[in-house]
CSV table of C-alpha atoms and ligand atoms in Angstrom, one decimal:
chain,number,residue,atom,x,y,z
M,1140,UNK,CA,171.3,-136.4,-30.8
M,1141,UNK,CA,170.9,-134.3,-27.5
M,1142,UNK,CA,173.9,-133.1,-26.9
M,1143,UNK,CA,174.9,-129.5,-27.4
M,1144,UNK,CA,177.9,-128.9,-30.3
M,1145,UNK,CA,180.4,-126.9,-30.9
M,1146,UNK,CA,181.8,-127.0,-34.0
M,1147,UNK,CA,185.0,-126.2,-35.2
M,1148,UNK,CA,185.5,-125.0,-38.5
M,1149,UNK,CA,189.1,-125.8,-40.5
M,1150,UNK,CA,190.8,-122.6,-41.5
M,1151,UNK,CA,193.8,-124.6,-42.1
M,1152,UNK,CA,195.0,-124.9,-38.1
M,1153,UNK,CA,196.4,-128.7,-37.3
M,1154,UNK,CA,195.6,-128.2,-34.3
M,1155,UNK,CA,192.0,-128.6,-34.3
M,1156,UNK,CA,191.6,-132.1,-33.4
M,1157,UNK,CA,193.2,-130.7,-30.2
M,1158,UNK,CA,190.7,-128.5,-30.0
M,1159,UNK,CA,187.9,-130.7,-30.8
M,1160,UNK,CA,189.4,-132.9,-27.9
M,1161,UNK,CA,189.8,-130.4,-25.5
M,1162,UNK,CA,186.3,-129.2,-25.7
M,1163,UNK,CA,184.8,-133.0,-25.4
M,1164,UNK,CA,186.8,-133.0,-22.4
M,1165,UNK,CA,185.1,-130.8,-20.6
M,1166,UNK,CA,181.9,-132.9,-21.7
M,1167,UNK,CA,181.0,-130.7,-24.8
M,1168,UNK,CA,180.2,-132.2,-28.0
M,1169,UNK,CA,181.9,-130.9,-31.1
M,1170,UNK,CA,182.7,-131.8,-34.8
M,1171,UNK,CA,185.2,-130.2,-37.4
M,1172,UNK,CA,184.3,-129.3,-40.4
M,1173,UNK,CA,185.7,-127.9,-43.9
M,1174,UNK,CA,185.9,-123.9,-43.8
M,1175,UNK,CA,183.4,-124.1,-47.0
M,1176,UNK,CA,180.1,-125.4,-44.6
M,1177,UNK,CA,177.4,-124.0,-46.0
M,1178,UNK,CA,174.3,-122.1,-44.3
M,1179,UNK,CA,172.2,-125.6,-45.0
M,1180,UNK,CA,174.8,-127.7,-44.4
M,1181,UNK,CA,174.8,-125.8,-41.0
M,1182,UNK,CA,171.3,-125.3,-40.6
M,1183,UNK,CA,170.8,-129.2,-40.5
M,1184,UNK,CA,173.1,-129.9,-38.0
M,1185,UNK,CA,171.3,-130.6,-34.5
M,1186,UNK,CA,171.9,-128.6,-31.3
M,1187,UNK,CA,174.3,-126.0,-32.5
M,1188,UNK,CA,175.3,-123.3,-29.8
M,1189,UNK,CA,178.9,-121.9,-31.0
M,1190,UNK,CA,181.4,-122.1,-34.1
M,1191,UNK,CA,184.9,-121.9,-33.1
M,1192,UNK,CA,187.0,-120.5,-36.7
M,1193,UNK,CA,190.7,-121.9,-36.3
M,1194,UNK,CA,193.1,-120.8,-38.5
M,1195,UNK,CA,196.4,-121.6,-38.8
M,1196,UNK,CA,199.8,-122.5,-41.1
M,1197,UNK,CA,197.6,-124.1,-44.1
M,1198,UNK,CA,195.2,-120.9,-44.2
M,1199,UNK,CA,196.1,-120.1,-47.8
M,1200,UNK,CA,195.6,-122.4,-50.0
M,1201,UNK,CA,196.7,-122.3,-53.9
M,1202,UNK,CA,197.2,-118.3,-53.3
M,1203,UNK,CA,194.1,-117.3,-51.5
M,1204,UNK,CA,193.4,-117.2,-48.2
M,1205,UNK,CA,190.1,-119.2,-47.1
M,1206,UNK,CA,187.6,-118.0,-45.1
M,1207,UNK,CA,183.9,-119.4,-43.7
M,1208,UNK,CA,181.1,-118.2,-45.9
M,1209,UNK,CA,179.7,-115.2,-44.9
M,1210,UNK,CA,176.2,-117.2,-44.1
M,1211,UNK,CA,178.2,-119.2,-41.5
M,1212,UNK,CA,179.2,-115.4,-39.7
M,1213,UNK,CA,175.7,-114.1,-40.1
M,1214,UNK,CA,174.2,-117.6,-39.1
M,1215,UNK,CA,173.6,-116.2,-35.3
M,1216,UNK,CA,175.6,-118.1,-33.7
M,1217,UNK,CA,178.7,-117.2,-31.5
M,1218,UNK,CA,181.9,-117.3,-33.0
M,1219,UNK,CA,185.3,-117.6,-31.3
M,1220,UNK,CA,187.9,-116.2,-33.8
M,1221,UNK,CA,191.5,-118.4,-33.4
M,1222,UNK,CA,194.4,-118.0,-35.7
M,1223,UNK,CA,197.8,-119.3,-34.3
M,1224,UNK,CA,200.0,-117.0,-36.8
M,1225,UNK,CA,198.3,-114.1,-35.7
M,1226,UNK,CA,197.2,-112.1,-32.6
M,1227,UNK,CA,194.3,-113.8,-32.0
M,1228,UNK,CA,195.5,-116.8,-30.9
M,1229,UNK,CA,194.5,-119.5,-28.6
M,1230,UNK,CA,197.3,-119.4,-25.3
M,1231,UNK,CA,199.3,-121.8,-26.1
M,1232,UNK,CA,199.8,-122.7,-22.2
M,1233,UNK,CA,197.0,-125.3,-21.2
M,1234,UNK,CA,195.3,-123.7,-18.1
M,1235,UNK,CA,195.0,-120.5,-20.0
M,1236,UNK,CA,194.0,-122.0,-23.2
M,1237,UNK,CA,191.4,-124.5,-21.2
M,1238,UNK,CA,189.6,-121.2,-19.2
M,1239,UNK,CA,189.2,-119.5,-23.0
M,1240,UNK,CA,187.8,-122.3,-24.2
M,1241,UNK,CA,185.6,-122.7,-21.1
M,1242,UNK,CA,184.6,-118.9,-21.1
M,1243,UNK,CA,183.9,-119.8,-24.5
M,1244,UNK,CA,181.7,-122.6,-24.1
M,1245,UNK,CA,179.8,-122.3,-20.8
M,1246,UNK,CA,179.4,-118.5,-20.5
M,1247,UNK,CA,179.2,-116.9,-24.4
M,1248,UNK,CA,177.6,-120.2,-26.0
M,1249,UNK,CA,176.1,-121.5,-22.9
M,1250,UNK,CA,176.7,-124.8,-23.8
M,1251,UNK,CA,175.7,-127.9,-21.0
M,1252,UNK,CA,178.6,-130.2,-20.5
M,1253,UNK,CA,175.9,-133.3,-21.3
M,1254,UNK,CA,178.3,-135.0,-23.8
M,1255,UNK,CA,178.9,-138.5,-21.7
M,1256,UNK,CA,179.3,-141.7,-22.6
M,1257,UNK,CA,175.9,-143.6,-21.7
M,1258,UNK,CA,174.4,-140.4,-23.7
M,1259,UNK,CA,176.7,-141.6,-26.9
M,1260,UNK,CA,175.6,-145.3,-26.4
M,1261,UNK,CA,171.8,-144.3,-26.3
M,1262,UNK,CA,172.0,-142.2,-29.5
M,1263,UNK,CA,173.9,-144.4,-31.2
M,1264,UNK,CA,171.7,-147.6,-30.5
M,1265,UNK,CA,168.5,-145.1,-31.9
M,1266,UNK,CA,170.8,-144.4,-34.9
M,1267,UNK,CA,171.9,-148.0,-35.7
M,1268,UNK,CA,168.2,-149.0,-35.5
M,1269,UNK,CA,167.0,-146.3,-37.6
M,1270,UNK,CA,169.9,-146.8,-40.4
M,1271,UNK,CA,169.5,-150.7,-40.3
M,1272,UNK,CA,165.9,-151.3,-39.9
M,1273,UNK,CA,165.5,-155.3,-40.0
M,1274,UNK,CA,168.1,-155.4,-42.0
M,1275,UNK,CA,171.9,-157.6,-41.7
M,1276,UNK,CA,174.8,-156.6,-40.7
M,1277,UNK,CA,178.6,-158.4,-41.2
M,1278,UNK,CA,181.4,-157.6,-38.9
M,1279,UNK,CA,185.1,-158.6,-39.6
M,1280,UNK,CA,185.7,-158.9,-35.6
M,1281,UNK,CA,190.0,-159.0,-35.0
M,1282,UNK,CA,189.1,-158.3,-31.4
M,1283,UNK,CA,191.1,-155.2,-31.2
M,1284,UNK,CA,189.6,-152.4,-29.2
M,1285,UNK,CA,187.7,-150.7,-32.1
M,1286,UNK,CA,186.2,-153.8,-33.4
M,1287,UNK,CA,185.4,-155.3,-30.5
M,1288,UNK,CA,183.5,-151.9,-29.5
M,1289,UNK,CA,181.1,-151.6,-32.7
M,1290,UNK,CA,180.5,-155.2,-31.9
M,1291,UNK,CA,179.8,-154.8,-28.3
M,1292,UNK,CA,177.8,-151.4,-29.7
M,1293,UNK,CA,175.6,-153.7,-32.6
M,1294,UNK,CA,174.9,-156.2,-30.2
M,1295,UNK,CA,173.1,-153.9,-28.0
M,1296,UNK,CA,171.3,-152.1,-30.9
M,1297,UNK,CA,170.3,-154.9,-33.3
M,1298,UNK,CA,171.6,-158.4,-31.4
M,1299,UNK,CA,171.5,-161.2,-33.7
M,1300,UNK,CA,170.6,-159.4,-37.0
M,1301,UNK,CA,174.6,-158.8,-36.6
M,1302,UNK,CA,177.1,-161.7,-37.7
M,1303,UNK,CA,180.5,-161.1,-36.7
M,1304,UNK,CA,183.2,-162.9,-38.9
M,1305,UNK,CA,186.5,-163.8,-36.2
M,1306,UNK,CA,189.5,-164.6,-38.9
M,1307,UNK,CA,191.9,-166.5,-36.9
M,1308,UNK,CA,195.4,-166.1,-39.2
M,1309,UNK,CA,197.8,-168.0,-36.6
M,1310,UNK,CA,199.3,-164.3,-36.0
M,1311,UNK,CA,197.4,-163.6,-33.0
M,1312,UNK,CA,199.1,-162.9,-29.3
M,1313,UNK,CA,198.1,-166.3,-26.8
M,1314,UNK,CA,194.6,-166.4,-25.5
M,1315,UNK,CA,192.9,-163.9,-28.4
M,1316,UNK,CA,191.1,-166.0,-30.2
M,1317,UNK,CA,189.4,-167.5,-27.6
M,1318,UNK,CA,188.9,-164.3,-25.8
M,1319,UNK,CA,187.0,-162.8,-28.6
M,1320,UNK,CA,184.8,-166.4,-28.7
M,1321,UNK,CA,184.5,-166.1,-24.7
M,1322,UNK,CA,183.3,-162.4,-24.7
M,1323,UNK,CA,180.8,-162.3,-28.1
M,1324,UNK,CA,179.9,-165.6,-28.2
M,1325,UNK,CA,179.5,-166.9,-24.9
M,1326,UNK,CA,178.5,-164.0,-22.6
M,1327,UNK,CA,177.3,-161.5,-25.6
M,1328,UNK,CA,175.3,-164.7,-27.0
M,1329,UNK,CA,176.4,-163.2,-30.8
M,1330,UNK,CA,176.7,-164.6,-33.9
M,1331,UNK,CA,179.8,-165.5,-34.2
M,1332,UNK,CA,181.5,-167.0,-37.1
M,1333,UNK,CA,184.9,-168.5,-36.1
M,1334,UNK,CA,187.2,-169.4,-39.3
M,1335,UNK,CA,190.3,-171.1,-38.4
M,1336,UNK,CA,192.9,-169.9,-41.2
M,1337,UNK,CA,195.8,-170.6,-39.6
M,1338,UNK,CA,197.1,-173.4,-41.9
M,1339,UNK,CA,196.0,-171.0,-45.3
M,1340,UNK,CA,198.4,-168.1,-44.0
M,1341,UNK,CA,201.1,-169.9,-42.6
M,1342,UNK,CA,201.4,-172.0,-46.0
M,1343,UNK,CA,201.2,-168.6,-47.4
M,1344,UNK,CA,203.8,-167.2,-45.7
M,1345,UNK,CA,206.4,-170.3,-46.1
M,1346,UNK,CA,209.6,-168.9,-47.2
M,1347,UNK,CA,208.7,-165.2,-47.5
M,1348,UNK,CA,211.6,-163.6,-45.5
M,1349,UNK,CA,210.9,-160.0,-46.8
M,1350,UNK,CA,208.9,-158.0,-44.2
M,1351,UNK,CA,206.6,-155.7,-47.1
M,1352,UNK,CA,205.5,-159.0,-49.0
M,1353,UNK,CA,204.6,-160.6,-45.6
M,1354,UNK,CA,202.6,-157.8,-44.9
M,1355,UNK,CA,200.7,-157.6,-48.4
M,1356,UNK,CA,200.5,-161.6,-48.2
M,1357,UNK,CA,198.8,-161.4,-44.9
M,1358,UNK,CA,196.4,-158.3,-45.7
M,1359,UNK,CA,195.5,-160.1,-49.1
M,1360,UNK,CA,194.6,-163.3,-47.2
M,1361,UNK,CA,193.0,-161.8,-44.8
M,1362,UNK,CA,190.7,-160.1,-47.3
M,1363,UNK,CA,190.2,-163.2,-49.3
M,1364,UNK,CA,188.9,-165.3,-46.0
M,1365,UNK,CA,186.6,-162.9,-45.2
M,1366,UNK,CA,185.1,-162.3,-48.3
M,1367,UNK,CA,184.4,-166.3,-49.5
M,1368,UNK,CA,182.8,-165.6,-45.9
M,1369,UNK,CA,180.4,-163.0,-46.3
M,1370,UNK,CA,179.5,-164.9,-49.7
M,1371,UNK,CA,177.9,-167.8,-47.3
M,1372,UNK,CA,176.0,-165.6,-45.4
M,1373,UNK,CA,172.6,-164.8,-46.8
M,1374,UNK,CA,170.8,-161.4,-47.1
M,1375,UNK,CA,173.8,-159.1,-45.8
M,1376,UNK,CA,172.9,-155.6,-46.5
M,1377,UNK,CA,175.6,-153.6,-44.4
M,1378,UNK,CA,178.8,-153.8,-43.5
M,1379,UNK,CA,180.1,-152.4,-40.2
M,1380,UNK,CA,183.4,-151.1,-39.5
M,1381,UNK,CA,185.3,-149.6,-36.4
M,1382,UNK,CA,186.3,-146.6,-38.5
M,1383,UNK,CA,186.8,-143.7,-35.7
M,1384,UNK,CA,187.6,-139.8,-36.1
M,1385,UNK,CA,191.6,-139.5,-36.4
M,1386,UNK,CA,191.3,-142.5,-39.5
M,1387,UNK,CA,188.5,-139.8,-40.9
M,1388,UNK,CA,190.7,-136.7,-39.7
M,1389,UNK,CA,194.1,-138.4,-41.3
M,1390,UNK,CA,192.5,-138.7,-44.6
M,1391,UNK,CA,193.4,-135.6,-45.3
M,1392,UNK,CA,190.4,-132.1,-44.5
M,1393,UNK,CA,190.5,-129.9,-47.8
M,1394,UNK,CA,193.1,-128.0,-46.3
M,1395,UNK,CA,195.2,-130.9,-45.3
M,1396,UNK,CA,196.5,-133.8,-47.9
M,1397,UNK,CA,196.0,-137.0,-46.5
M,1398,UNK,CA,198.6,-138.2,-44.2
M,1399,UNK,CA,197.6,-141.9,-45.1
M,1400,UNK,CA,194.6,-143.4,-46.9
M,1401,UNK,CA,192.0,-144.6,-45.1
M,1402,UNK,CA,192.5,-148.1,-45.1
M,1403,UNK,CA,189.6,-149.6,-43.3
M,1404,UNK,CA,187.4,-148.8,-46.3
M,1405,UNK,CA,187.6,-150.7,-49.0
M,1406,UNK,CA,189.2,-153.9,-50.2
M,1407,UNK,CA,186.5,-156.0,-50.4
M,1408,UNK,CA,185.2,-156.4,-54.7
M,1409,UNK,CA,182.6,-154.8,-56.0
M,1410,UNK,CA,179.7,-156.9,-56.0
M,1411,UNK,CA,180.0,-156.8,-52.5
M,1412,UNK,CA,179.9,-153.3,-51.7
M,1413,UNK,CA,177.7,-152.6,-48.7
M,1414,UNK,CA,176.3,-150.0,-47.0
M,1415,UNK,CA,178.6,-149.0,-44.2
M,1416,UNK,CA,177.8,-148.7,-40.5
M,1417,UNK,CA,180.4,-146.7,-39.0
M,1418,UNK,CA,179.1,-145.8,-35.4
M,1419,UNK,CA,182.3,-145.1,-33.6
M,1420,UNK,CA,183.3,-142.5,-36.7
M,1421,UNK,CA,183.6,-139.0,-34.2
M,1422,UNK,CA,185.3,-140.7,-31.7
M,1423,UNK,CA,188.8,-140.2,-30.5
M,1424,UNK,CA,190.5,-143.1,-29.2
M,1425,UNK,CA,190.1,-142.4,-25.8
M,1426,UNK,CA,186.0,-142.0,-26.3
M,1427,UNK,CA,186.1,-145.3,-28.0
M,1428,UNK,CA,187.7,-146.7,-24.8
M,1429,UNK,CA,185.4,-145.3,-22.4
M,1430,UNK,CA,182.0,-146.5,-24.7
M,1431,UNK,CA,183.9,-150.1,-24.5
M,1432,UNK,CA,183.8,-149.9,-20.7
M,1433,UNK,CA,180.3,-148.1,-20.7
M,1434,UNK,CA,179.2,-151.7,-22.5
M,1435,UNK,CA,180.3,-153.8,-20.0
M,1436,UNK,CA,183.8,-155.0,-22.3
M,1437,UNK,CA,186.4,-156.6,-20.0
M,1438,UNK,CA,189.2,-154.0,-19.3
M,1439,UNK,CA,192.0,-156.1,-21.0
M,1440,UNK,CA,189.7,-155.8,-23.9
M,1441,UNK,CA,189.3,-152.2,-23.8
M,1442,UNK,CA,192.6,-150.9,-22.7
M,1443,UNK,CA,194.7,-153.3,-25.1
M,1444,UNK,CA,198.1,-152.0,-26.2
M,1445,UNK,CA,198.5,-151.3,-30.1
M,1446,UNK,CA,199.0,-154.7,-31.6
M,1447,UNK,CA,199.7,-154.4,-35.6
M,1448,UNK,CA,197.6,-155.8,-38.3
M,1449,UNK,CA,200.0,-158.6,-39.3
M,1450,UNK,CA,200.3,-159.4,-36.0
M,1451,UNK,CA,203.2,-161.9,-34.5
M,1452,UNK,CA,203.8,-162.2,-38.1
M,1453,UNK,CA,206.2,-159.3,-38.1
M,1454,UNK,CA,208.0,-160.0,-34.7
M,1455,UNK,CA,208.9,-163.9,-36.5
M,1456,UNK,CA,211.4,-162.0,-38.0
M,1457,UNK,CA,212.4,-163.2,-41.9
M,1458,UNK,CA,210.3,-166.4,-42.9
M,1459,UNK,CA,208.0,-167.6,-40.2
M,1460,UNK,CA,207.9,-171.4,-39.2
M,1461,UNK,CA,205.8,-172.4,-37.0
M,1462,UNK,CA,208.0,-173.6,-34.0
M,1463,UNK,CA,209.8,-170.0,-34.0
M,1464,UNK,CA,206.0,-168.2,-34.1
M,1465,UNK,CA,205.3,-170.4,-31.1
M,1466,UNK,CA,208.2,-169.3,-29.6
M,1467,UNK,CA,207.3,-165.5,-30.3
M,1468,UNK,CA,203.8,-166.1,-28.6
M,1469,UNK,CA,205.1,-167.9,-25.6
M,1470,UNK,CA,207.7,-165.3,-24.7
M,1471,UNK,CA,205.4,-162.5,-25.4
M,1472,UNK,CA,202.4,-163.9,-23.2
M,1473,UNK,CA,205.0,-164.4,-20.1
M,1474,UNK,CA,206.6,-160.9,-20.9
M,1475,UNK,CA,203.1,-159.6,-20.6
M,1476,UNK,CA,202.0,-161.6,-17.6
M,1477,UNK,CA,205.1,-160.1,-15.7
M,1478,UNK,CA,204.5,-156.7,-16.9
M,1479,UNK,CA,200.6,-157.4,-15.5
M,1480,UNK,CA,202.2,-158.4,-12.2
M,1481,UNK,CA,204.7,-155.4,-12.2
M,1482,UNK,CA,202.2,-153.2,-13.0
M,1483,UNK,CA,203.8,-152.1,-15.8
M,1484,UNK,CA,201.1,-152.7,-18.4
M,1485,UNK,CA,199.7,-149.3,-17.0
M,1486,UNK,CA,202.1,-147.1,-17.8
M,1487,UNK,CA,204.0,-148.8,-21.0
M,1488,UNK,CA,202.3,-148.0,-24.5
M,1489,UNK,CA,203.7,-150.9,-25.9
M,1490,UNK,CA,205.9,-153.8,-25.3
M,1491,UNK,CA,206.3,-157.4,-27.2
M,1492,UNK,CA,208.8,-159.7,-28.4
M,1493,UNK,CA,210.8,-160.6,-31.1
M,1494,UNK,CA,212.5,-163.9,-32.2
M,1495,UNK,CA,215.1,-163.3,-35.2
M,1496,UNK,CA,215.9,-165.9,-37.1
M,1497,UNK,CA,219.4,-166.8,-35.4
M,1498,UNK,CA,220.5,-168.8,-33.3
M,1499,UNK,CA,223.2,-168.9,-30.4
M,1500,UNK,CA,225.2,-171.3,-28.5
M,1501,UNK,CA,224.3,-172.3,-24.4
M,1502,UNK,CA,224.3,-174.7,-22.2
M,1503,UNK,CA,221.7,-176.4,-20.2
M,1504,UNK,CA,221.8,-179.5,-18.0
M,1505,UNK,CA,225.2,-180.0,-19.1
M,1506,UNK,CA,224.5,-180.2,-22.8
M,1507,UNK,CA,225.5,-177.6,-25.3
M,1508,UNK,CA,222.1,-176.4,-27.0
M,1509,UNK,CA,222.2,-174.0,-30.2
M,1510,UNK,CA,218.6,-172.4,-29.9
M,1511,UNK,CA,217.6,-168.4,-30.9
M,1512,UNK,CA,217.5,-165.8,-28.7
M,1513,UNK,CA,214.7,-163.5,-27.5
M,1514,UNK,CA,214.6,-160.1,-28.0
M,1515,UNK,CA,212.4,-157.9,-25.2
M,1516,UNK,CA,211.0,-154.3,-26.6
M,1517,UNK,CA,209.3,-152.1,-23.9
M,1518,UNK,CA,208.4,-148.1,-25.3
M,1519,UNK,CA,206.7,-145.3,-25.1
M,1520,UNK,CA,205.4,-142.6,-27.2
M,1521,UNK,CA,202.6,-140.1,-27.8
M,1522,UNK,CA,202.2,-140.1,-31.6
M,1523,UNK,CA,204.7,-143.5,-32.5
M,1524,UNK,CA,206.6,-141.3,-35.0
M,1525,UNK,CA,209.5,-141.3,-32.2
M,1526,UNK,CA,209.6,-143.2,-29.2
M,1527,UNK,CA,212.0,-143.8,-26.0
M,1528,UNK,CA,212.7,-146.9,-23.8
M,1529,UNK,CA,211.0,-148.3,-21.0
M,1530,UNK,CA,214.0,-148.2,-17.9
M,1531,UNK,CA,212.1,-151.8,-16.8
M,1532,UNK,CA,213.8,-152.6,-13.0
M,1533,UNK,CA,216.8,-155.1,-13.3
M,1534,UNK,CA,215.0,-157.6,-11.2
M,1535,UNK,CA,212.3,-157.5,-13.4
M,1536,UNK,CA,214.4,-158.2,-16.7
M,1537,UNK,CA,216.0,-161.1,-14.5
M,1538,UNK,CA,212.6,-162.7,-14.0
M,1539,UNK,CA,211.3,-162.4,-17.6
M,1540,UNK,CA,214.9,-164.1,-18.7
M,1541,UNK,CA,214.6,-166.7,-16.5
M,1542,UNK,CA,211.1,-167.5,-17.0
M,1543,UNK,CA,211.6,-167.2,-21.3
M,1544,UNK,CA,214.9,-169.1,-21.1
M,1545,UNK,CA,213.1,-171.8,-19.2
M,1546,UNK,CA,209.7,-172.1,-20.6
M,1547,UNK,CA,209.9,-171.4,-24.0
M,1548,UNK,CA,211.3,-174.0,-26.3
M,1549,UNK,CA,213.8,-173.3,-28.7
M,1550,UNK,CA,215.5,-170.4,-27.1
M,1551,UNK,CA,218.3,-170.1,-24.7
M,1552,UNK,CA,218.8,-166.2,-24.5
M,1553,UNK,CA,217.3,-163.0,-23.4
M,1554,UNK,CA,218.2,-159.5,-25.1
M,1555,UNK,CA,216.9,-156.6,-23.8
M,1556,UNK,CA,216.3,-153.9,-26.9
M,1557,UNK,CA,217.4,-150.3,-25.4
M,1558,UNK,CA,217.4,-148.6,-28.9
M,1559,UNK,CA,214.8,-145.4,-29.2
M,1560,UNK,CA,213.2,-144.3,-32.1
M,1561,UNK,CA,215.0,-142.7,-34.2
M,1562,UNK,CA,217.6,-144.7,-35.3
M,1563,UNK,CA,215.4,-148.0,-34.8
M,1564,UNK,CA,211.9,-148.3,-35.7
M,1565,UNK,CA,209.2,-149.5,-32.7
M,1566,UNK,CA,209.0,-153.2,-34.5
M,1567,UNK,CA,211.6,-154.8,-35.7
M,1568,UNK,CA,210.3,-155.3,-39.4
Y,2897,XMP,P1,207.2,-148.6,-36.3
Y,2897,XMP,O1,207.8,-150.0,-36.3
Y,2897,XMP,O2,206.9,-148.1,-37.6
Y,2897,XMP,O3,205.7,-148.8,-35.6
Y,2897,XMP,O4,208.0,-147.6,-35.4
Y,2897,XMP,C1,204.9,-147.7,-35.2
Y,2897,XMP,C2,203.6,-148.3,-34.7
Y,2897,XMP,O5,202.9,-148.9,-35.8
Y,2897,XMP,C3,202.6,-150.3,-35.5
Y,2897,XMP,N1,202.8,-151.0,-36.8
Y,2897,XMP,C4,201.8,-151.4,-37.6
Y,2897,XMP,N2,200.5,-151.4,-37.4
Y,2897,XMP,N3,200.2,-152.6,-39.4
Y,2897,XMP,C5,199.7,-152.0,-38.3
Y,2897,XMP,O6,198.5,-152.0,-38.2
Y,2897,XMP,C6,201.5,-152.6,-39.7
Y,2897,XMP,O7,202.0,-153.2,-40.7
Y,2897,XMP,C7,202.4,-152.0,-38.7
Y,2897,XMP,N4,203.7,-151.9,-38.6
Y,2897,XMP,C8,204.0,-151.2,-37.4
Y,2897,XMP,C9,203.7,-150.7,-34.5
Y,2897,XMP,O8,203.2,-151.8,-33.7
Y,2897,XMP,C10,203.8,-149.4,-33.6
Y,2897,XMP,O9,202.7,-149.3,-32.7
């Protein structure tokens, strides 16, 4: 590593991820750790220049109040005392709060603002070759935005001593699949194993209306494929993952319980645990973006809207069949494609579409037709625990209709969904 760090030590504040971020984005490196570092624990860790102790509303924990070890405030380094219940608070108003954290940084620690994103990429590439040695590597590669990132990030340390496993479950939006073979295999030149599963979830899935078991039937398959997998593949000895820092921060610090388990770890059984490779682990979301762009991914790779692990499965609302999936991924490729030619795929977080299992009576050519309806969903959100409606332009909504009602078979009707969250959740199941 060469860049400088902060760190930030958890006295029980939730708002040091904030913090953590803040500080990276002024191009300072820094990690959190538990209030109970110790001096060697401290002493190991490279290129040091300040500790920031943030306490806050879980400060005491079963009756006492925790505190660094005294080796941490004799350690020599400079410490910048925060406790949001107290005086000594960080401003709570951004500029304010940012020219503390800079006085902090830049003048007492006299930190260089030399965290950046090739820098990341180089160390990284060092680390992955050191860990890995001549070793293999498996990769389950959905093609979201994390995976696709360690991939594009194990390419460029260790090339073909990765294999990257592509599951293709039928569930994916139009065009990913072959994306995913188009970027790693064709223009990456990767290994890429491509498993078409489509038939084994969707005969899975028949006649499973409830949305819970479609989600455990699709995880569980999705598990399964993988593993008979990686049990063709000779000489495996690690196993990397797209784990990055709020799936580490969210499994709970010792003075936070876990806001949900980490789920990208585990699963697979036990005679085939391997070592993991986890090289996008202190990065915030954001970071993982910008390292995706740094390695040359295509930007509708990198700057992809959340898309949910079961996929279209859960926008094929009660039992899927297979001409009503269709029908899901058709109308959601056009509404994307307009929302790419409005511009909109900017500024929306996330926006899809749903086809319940109903259907309505129209009229076309004449001829009475009995087909579902659509259902558009455009919102946005900072954290996805509430969220508010997209106004999208009438005209807009016109064109989708008309372009759904005419292209897609099977459906003869366009909703527009104009429900926040709360009452309704984002997805419909
Ligand atoms: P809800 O519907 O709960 O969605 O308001 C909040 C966010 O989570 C996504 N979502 C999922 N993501 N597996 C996932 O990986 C799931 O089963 C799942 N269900 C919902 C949803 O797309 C939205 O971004």
């Amino acid at each position: 590593m060469k860049q400088d760090m902060i760190l930030v030590l958890d006295l029980g504040s939730e708002e040091n991820p904030k913090i953590a971020r803040e500080i990276r984005a002024m191009g300072v490196y820094t990690e959190i750790y538990p209030h109970d570092l110790t001096a060697e624990e401290l002493s190991a860790l490279p290129n040091v220049k300040g500790i920031i102790l943030n306490g806050g509303v879980n400060r005491v924990v079963d009756g006492v109040e925790i505190d660094a070890s005294e080796a941490v405030y004799n350690a020599g380094f400079p410490i910048l005392m925060s406790d949001h219940k107290g005086e000594k608070a960080l401003p709570t108003d951004d500029a304010e709060r940012e020219k503390v954290l800079r006085e902090f940084v830049f003048d007492v620690c006299k930190a260089e603002a030399n965290w950046n994103m090739k820098n990341f990429v180089d160390d990284q590439v060092e680390l992955i070759r050191r860990q890995v040695g001549d070793k293999k590597v498996l990769l389950a590669l959905s093609g979201g935005v994390d995976s696709s990132v360690v991939a594009a990030l194990l390419i460029k340390a260790i090339g073909k001593q990765l294999t990257c496993v592509h599951v293709n479950h039928g569930l994916l939006r139009k065009g990913e699949p072959e994306q995913v073979v188009e970027v790693f295999r064709n223009q990456l030149d990767a290994n890429l194993v491509y498993v078409d599963a489509v038939d084994r979830f969707l005969d899975k899935l028949e006649n499973v209306p409830d949305p819970e078991q479609k989600r455990k039937i699709i995880g569980a398959e999705f598990i399964r494929v993988f593993e008979e997998e990686a049990r063709k593949l000779e000489g495996i000895s690690f196993l990397a993952q797209g784990t990055i820092y709020p799936d580490i921060i969210e499994s709970g610090t010792k003075t936070v319980k876990a806001v949900k388990s980490h789920h990208n770890v585990g699963g697979l059984p036990e005679d085939l645990q391997f070592e993991l490779v986890e090289p996008l682990k202190m990065l915030f979301k954001d970071e993982v973006r910008a390292c995706g762009v740094e390695l040359g991914l295509p930007d509708e790779m990198v700057y992809r809207q959340p898309f949910p692990g079961p996929g279209l499965g859960v926008r094929c609302i009660g039992a899927i069949t297979r001409d009503r999936l269709e029908a899901v991924r058709e109308s959601d490729a056009i509404l994307r494609e307009e929302f790419a030619n409005a511009g909109l795929n900017e500024t929306v977080w996330q926006y899809f579409t749903v086809v319940p299992d109903i259907k309505s009576v129209g009229v076309r050519d004449n001829v009475r037709t009995f087909e579902w309806p659509v259902i558009l969903r455009a919102v946005n959100t900072v954290d996805a625990m509430t969220a508010t409606v997209e106004e999208i332009p009438y005209a807009i909504l016109a064109k989708i209709t008309d372009r759904i009602t005419k292209e897609v078979k099977g459906v003869n009707r366009v909703l527009y969904d104009i429900t926040p969250k709360p009452s309704a959740t984002i997805e419909w199941e």
